[in-house]
Amino acid sequence: MNTFASLARPSPPPLQKTGASVRDALARADHLLLDLDGTLVRQNEAIDGAAELLARFEGRFAIVSNNSTHTAQGLSLRLRRLGLRVPPARIVLAGEGAVALLARQQPGARVMVVGSAALQRLAAGRGLRPVSTGADVVLLALDLRFSHARLSAVVHELRGGARLLVANADTSHPGPQGRLVPETGALLAAVVAASGVRPWRVVGKPEPLLFEQGLRCLGADPARTLVVGDNPATDAAGAARLGLACLLVGDAPGAHAASVAQLAALPAAPVRLSSA
């Protein structure tokens, strides 16, 4: 879990786990900020109800994800193959966010990108200088080829004075058949243990940057925007920091609905709770 706190607005009252309150929260929402892994997809399969929920909120949703492997363009194509139509402009990703942050704050920085080839190309395209030694910053993302040699190289750069920028601190995300897929946070634990260096900045949820970008790309009013996710430590905690309402799906503690399919099947009209 990300422990790097930030200032935020007061959180809204927590939703009660009742059918009426969940229906009412969804019906009141003008816009949705949607998590990806575990909420809409599991690896290479769409979750039941995901396409229906996106269709119901067509033009009024954005995906806000700690994904640090893909670019928005590449992920949009991948989702289309799964039957989910999401334009790149409505996809906010932690990996891209980390590159954009570094390009703004340290233009032309020498950066060791520990991540996918797509993220390395993105960094070069934003004017950063990917290097294997002599880095100003180590950008740690999900690296499927992470090895002992890679860890040693990262530790050498950090001990030499490079700052550590982390795309997200998730230790895992849900995969098919209930399996857990190791995430960037698992690599971060090894890096911190071996180097003794703490991150300069963590970009992903529950930090506010991705939520704020999602609100901007929608032109959304936070008071009428609903976060839908599956992780209390990232989705719910991040929403609370910004005063956004949140619905959790799945089997996590405090979940409001068992699945996205249940949300997609709820009536669109607000439910008036009886005062009796």
Coordinates of C-alpha atoms in Angstrom, one line a residue:
M1 CA 0.0 0.0 0.0
N2 CA 1.2 3.5 -0.9
T3 CA 2.2 5.3 2.3
F4 CA 3.1 8.7 0.8
A5 CA 0.3 11.0 2.0
S6 CA -1.0 14.1 0.3
L7 CA -3.4 16.9 1.3
A8 CA -6.9 16.5 0.1
R9 CA -10.5 17.5 0.6
P10 CA -12.6 15.9 3.4
S11 CA -14.0 12.5 2.4
P12 CA -17.8 12.0 1.8
P13 CA -19.8 9.9 4.2
P14 CA -19.1 6.2 3.4
L15 CA -21.7 4.3 1.4
Q16 CA -23.7 1.7 3.2
K17 CA -23.7 -1.8 1.7
T18 CA -27.4 -1.8 0.8
G19 CA -29.0 -2.2 -2.7
A20 CA -30.8 1.1 -2.4
S21 CA -27.8 3.2 -1.5
V22 CA -25.6 1.6 -4.2
R23 CA -28.4 2.2 -6.8
D24 CA -28.8 5.8 -5.6
A25 CA -25.1 6.5 -5.8
L26 CA -24.8 5.2 -9.3
A27 CA -27.9 7.1 -10.4
R28 CA -26.7 10.4 -9.0
A29 CA -23.3 10.1 -10.8
D30 CA -22.8 12.3 -13.9
H31 CA -19.3 10.8 -14.4
L32 CA -17.4 7.7 -13.5
L33 CA -13.7 7.2 -12.8
L34 CA -13.1 3.5 -13.3
D35 CA -10.3 1.3 -12.2
L36 CA -9.1 -1.3 -14.7
D37 CA -7.5 -4.5 -13.4
G38 CA -10.0 -6.4 -11.2
T39 CA -12.8 -4.0 -12.1
L40 CA -13.1 -4.1 -15.9
V41 CA -10.6 -6.7 -16.9
R42 CA -8.5 -9.6 -15.6
Q43 CA -5.4 -9.8 -17.7
N44 CA -6.6 -10.6 -21.2
E45 CA -10.3 -11.0 -20.5
A46 CA -13.1 -8.5 -19.9
I47 CA -15.1 -8.9 -16.7
D48 CA -18.8 -9.6 -17.1
G49 CA -20.8 -6.4 -17.2
A50 CA -17.9 -4.2 -18.1
A51 CA -19.0 -3.4 -21.6
E52 CA -22.6 -2.8 -20.4
L53 CA -21.4 -0.3 -17.7
L54 CA -19.2 1.6 -20.2
A55 CA -22.1 1.8 -22.7
R56 CA -24.4 3.1 -20.0
F57 CA -21.9 5.9 -19.3
E58 CA -20.7 6.4 -22.8
G59 CA -18.8 9.8 -23.0
R60 CA -19.0 10.2 -19.3
F61 CA -16.3 7.9 -17.9
A62 CA -12.5 7.7 -17.7
I63 CA -10.3 4.8 -16.8
V64 CA -7.9 5.8 -14.0
S65 CA -5.4 2.9 -13.6
N66 CA -2.1 2.1 -11.9
N67 CA -1.1 0.3 -15.1
S68 CA 2.5 1.1 -15.8
T69 CA 3.1 -1.2 -18.8
H70 CA 1.0 0.3 -21.6
T71 CA 0.5 3.7 -23.1
A72 CA -3.1 5.0 -23.4
Q73 CA -3.0 4.4 -27.2
G74 CA -1.8 0.8 -26.9
L75 CA -4.2 0.0 -24.1
S76 CA -7.2 1.4 -26.0
L77 CA -6.4 -1.0 -28.9
R78 CA -6.0 -3.9 -26.4
L79 CA -9.4 -3.1 -24.7
R80 CA -11.1 -2.9 -28.1
R81 CA -10.0 -6.5 -28.8
L82 CA -11.7 -7.4 -25.6
G83 CA -14.9 -5.7 -26.6
L84 CA -14.4 -2.5 -24.5
R85 CA -14.4 0.7 -26.4
V86 CA -12.4 3.4 -24.6
P87 CA -10.8 6.3 -26.5
P88 CA -7.1 7.0 -25.5
A89 CA -8.0 10.5 -24.3
R90 CA -10.2 8.8 -21.6
I91 CA -7.4 6.6 -20.3
V92 CA -5.2 7.8 -17.4
L93 CA -2.2 5.6 -16.6
A94 CA 0.4 5.6 -13.8
G95 CA 3.3 4.9 -16.2
E96 CA 2.4 7.7 -18.5
G97 CA 1.8 9.9 -15.6
A98 CA 5.2 9.3 -14.2
V99 CA 6.9 10.1 -17.5
A100 CA 4.8 13.3 -17.9
L101 CA 5.6 14.4 -14.4
L102 CA 9.4 13.9 -14.9
A103 CA 9.3 15.6 -18.3
R104 CA 7.7 18.6 -16.7
Q105 CA 9.8 18.8 -13.6
Q106 CA 13.2 17.8 -15.1
P107 CA 13.2 18.3 -18.8
G108 CA 16.0 16.4 -20.6
A109 CA 16.8 14.4 -17.4
R110 CA 18.9 11.3 -17.8
V111 CA 16.6 8.5 -16.7
M112 CA 17.0 4.7 -16.2
V113 CA 13.6 3.4 -17.2
V114 CA 12.9 0.1 -15.4
G115 CA 9.8 -0.9 -17.3
S116 CA 8.3 -1.9 -20.7
A117 CA 9.7 -1.0 -24.1
A118 CA 6.6 1.1 -24.6
L119 CA 7.4 3.2 -21.5
Q120 CA 11.0 3.6 -22.6
R121 CA 9.9 4.9 -26.0
L122 CA 7.4 7.2 -24.4
A123 CA 10.2 8.7 -22.2
A124 CA 12.4 9.3 -25.2
G125 CA 9.5 10.9 -27.0
R126 CA 8.9 13.3 -24.2
G127 CA 12.5 14.6 -24.4
L128 CA 14.0 12.5 -21.6
R129 CA 17.3 10.7 -22.1
P130 CA 17.0 7.0 -21.4
V131 CA 20.4 5.7 -20.0
S132 CA 21.8 2.5 -18.5
T133 CA 24.3 4.3 -16.2
G134 CA 24.7 7.8 -14.9
A135 CA 21.0 8.4 -14.3
D136 CA 19.6 11.5 -12.7
V137 CA 16.4 9.5 -12.0
V138 CA 15.4 5.8 -11.9
L139 CA 11.8 5.4 -13.1
L140 CA 10.5 2.1 -11.6
A141 CA 7.5 0.6 -13.3
L142 CA 6.3 -2.9 -13.9
D143 CA 9.3 -4.7 -15.6
L144 CA 8.4 -8.2 -16.7
R145 CA 12.1 -8.9 -17.2
F146 CA 13.3 -7.7 -13.8
S147 CA 16.2 -9.8 -12.7
H148 CA 19.0 -9.9 -10.1
A149 CA 21.3 -8.1 -12.6
R150 CA 18.6 -5.4 -13.1
L151 CA 18.2 -5.0 -9.4
S152 CA 22.0 -4.6 -9.0
A153 CA 22.1 -1.9 -11.7
V154 CA 19.2 0.0 -10.1
V155 CA 20.8 -0.1 -6.6
H156 CA 24.1 1.2 -8.1
E157 CA 22.4 4.2 -9.6
L158 CA 20.4 5.0 -6.5
R159 CA 23.5 4.7 -4.3
G160 CA 25.2 7.0 -6.7
G161 CA 22.7 9.8 -6.1
A162 CA 19.9 9.1 -8.6
R163 CA 16.3 9.8 -7.3
L164 CA 13.7 7.1 -7.3
L165 CA 10.4 7.8 -9.1
V166 CA 7.8 5.0 -8.8
A167 CA 4.8 4.6 -11.1
N168 CA 2.8 2.8 -8.5
A169 CA 3.2 0.9 -5.2
D170 CA 0.7 -1.9 -5.8
T171 CA 2.2 -5.2 -4.8
S172 CA -0.2 -7.2 -7.1
H173 CA -3.3 -7.1 -9.2
P174 CA -6.0 -9.7 -9.9
G175 CA -5.5 -12.2 -12.7
P176 CA -7.5 -15.0 -14.2
Q177 CA -8.8 -17.9 -12.1
G178 CA -8.2 -15.9 -8.9
R179 CA -4.4 -15.7 -9.4
L180 CA -2.5 -12.7 -8.2
V181 CA -0.1 -10.9 -10.7
P182 CA 3.0 -9.4 -9.0
E183 CA 3.1 -5.6 -9.6
T184 CA 5.5 -2.7 -9.3
G185 CA 5.3 -2.5 -5.5
A186 CA 6.8 -6.0 -5.3
L187 CA 9.8 -4.7 -7.2
L188 CA 9.9 -1.6 -5.1
A189 CA 10.2 -3.7 -2.0
A190 CA 13.3 -5.4 -3.3
V191 CA 14.8 -2.0 -4.5
V192 CA 14.3 -0.3 -1.1
A193 CA 15.5 -3.3 0.8
A194 CA 18.7 -3.6 -1.3
S195 CA 19.5 0.2 -1.6
G196 CA 18.1 1.7 1.5
V197 CA 16.7 4.5 -0.7
R198 CA 13.1 5.6 -0.4
P199 CA 11.1 6.9 -3.4
W200 CA 11.2 10.6 -4.2
R201 CA 7.7 10.4 -5.6
V202 CA 5.0 7.7 -6.2
V203 CA 2.5 8.7 -8.9
G204 CA -0.2 6.0 -8.8
K205 CA -3.3 5.6 -6.7
P206 CA -4.0 6.4 -3.9
E207 CA -2.0 9.6 -4.7
P208 CA -4.2 12.3 -6.2
L209 CA -2.5 12.9 -9.5
L210 CA -4.3 10.3 -11.6
F211 CA -7.7 11.1 -10.1
E212 CA -7.2 14.8 -10.8
Q213 CA -6.2 14.1 -14.4
G214 CA -9.3 12.0 -14.9
L215 CA -11.5 14.7 -13.6
R216 CA -9.9 17.2 -15.9
C217 CA -10.2 15.1 -19.0
L218 CA -13.9 14.7 -18.3
G219 CA -14.5 18.3 -17.2
A220 CA -16.3 16.6 -14.3
D221 CA -17.7 18.0 -11.1
P222 CA -16.1 16.1 -8.2
A223 CA -19.3 16.2 -6.2
R224 CA -21.1 14.3 -9.0
T225 CA -18.3 11.9 -9.9
L226 CA -18.2 8.3 -8.7
V227 CA -15.1 6.2 -8.4
V228 CA -15.6 2.5 -9.1
G229 CA -12.8 0.1 -8.2
D230 CA -11.9 -3.1 -6.4
N231 CA -9.1 -2.1 -4.1
P232 CA -9.8 -0.4 -0.7
A233 CA -6.1 0.7 -0.4
T234 CA -5.9 2.4 -3.7
D235 CA -9.3 3.1 -5.2
A236 CA -11.3 3.8 -2.0
A237 CA -8.4 5.5 -0.1
G238 CA -7.5 7.7 -3.1
A239 CA -11.2 8.7 -3.6
A240 CA -11.5 9.6 0.0
R241 CA -8.4 11.9 -0.1
L242 CA -10.2 14.0 -2.8
G243 CA -13.6 13.8 -1.3
L244 CA -15.0 11.6 -4.1
A245 CA -17.7 8.9 -3.6
C246 CA -16.5 5.4 -4.3
L247 CA -18.2 2.0 -5.0
L248 CA -16.1 -1.1 -4.5
V249 CA -16.8 -4.3 -6.4
G250 CA -15.6 -7.8 -5.9
D251 CA -14.8 -9.7 -2.7
A252 CA -12.6 -7.1 -1.0
P253 CA -13.5 -6.1 2.6
G254 CA -16.1 -3.3 2.4
A255 CA -17.2 -4.1 -1.2
H256 CA -20.6 -2.6 -2.1
A257 CA -21.4 -5.0 -5.0
A258 CA -20.2 -8.5 -5.9
S259 CA -19.4 -7.5 -9.5
V260 CA -19.5 -4.8 -12.2
A261 CA -22.3 -6.9 -13.8
Q262 CA -24.5 -6.1 -10.7
L263 CA -23.8 -2.4 -11.2
A264 CA -24.6 -2.5 -14.9
A265 CA -27.9 -4.1 -14.2
L266 CA -29.1 -1.5 -11.7
P267 CA -31.9 0.9 -12.9
A268 CA -30.9 4.2 -14.2
A269 CA -33.4 6.3 -12.2
P270 CA -32.6 7.5 -8.7
V271 CA -34.0 5.4 -5.9
R272 CA -35.9 7.5 -3.3
L273 CA -35.3 6.1 0.2
S274 CA -38.4 5.9 2.4
S275 CA -38.4 8.3 5.4
A276 CA -40.5 5.8 7.3

